Coordinates of C-alpha atoms in Angstrom, one line a residue:
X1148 CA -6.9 2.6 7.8
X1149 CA -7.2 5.8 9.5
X1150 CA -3.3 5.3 10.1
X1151 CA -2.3 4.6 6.5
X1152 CA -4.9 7.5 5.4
X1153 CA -2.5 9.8 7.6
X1154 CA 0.0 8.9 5.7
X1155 CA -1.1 9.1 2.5
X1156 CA -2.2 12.7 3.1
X1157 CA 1.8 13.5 4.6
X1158 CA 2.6 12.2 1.1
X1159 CA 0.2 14.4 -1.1
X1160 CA 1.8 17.3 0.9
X1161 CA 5.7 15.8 -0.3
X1162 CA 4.3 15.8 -4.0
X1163 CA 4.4 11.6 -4.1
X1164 CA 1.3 9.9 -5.3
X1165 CA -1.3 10.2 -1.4
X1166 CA -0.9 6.0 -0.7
X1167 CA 0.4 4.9 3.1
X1168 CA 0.4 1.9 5.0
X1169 CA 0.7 0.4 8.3
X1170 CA 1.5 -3.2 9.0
X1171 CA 0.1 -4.5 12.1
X1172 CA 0.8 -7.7 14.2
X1173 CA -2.3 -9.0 13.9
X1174 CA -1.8 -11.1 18.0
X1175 CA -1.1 -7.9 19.8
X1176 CA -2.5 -5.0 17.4
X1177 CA 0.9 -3.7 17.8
X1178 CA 1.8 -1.2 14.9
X1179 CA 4.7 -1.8 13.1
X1180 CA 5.4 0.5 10.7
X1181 CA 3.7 3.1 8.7
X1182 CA 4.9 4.7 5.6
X1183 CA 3.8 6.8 2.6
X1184 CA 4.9 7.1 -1.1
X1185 CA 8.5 8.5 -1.6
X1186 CA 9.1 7.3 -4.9
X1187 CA 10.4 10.8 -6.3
X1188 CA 11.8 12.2 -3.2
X1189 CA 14.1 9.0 -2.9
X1190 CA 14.5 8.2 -6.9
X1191 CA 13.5 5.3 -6.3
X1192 CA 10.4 3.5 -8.3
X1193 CA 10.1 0.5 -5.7
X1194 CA 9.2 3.2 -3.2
X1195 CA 5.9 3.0 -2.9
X1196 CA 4.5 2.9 0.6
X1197 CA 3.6 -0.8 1.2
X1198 CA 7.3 -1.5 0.2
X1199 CA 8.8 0.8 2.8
X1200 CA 5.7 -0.2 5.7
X1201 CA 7.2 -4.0 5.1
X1202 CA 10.9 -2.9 5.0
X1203 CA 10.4 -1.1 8.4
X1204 CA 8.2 -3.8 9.9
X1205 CA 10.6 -6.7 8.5
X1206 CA 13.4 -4.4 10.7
X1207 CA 11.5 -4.3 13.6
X1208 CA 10.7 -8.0 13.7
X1209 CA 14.4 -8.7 12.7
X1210 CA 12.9 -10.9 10.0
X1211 CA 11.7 -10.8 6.1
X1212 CA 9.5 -12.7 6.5
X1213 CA 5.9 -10.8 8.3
X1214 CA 3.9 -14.1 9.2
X1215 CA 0.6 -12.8 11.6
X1216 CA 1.1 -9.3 9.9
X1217 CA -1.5 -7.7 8.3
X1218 CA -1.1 -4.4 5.6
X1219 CA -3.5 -1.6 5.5
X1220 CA -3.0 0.5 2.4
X1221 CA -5.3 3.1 1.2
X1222 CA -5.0 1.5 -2.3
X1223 CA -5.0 -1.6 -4.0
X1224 CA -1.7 -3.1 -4.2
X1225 CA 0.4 -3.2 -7.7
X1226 CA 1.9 -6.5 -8.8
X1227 CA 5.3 -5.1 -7.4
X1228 CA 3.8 -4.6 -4.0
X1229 CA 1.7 -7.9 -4.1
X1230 CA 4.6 -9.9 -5.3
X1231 CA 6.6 -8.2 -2.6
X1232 CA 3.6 -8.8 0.0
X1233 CA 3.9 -13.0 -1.0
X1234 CA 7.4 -13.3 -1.0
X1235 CA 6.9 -11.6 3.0
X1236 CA 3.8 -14.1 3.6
X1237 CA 2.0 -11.3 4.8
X1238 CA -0.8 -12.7 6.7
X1239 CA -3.8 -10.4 5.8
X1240 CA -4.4 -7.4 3.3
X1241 CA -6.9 -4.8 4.2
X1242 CA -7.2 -1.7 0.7
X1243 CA -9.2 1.2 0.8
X1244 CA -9.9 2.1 -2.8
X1245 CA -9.5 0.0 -5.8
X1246 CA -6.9 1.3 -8.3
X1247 CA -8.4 0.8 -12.1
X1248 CA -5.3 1.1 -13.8
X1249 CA -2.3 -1.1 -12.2
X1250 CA -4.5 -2.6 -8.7
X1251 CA -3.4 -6.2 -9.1
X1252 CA -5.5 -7.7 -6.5
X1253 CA -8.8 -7.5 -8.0
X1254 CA -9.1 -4.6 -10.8
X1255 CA -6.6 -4.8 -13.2
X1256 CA -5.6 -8.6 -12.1
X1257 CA -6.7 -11.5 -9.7
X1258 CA -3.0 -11.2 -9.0
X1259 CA -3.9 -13.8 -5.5
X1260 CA -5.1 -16.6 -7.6
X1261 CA -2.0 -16.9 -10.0
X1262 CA -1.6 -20.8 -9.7
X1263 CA 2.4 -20.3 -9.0
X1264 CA 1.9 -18.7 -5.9
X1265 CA 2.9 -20.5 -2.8
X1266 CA 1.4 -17.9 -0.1
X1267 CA -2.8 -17.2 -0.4
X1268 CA -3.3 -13.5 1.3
X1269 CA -6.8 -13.1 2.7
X1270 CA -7.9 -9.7 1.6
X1271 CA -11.0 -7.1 2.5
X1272 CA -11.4 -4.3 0.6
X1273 CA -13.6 -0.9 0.7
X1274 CA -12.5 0.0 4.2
X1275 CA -12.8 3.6 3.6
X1276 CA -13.1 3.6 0.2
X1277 CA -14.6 7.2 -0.1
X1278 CA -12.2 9.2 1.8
X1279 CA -9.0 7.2 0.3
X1280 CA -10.7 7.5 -3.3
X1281 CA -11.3 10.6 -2.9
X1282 CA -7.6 11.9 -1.5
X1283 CA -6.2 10.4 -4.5
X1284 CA -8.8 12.3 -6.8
X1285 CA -8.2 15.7 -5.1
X1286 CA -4.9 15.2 -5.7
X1287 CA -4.3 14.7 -9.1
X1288 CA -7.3 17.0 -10.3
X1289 CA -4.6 19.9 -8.5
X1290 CA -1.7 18.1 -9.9
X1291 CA -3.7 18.3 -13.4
X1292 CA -4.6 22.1 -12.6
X1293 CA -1.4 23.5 -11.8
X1294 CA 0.0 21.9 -15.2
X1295 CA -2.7 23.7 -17.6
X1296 CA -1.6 27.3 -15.6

């Protein structure tokens, strides 16, 4: 988480919403990709950094499909990203902080227990919860700031 916290700050510096993630093969502990937010820099709203982690890891595997991967991201998938994360079987999900307005996993949506699913995800959340909680909130109380001057 560390990893996908690194990212997230590179982000916040770019201007893009402070989320990364790293997908991991979860035999070797190998790190596959890592990637932060780059939604406005590449005008592109599917952007979001556990969409690119899983388009560099899928390249790096040579396949789409990331069986014995797991995702860190330090926040809870939206249903873009989850649906994204079922359709690449993605063996595990590890979130930092929960995201109250769009997290699909357990906030906003039990997005994982849709009956139509054909791929369960085991998840754990809260691994650092406080500092990727926290990077988000520092960010948009500036972002909030420098609008009102």
């Amino acid at each position: 988480m560390a990893r996908a916290l690194k990212q997230a700050w590179q982000a916040g510096r770019r201007g893009e919403a402070p989320v990364g993630a790293v997908v991991i093969e979860i035999a070797t502990g190998r790190i596959l990709a890592e990637a932060g937010n780059a939604s406005i820099a590449r005008n592109d709203p599917t952007a979001h950094a556990e969409i690119l982690a899983m388009r560099q890891a899928g390249q790096a595997l040579g396949n789409y499909r990331l069986n014995g991967t797991l995702l860190a991201v330090t926040l809870e998938p939206c249903l873009m990203c989850l649906g994204a994360m079922v359709h690449a079987r993605i063996g595990g999900l590890v979130f930092g902080a929960r995201d109250p307005k769009a997290g699909a996993v357990v906030s906003t949506l039990n997005g994982l227990d849709l009956p139509f699913l054909n791929h369960r995800i085991p998840v754990m959340e809260g691994v650092l919860a406080g500092e990727c909680g926290q990077t988000l909130t520092r960010f948009f109380a500036v972002r909030r700031k420098d609008k009102k001057a």
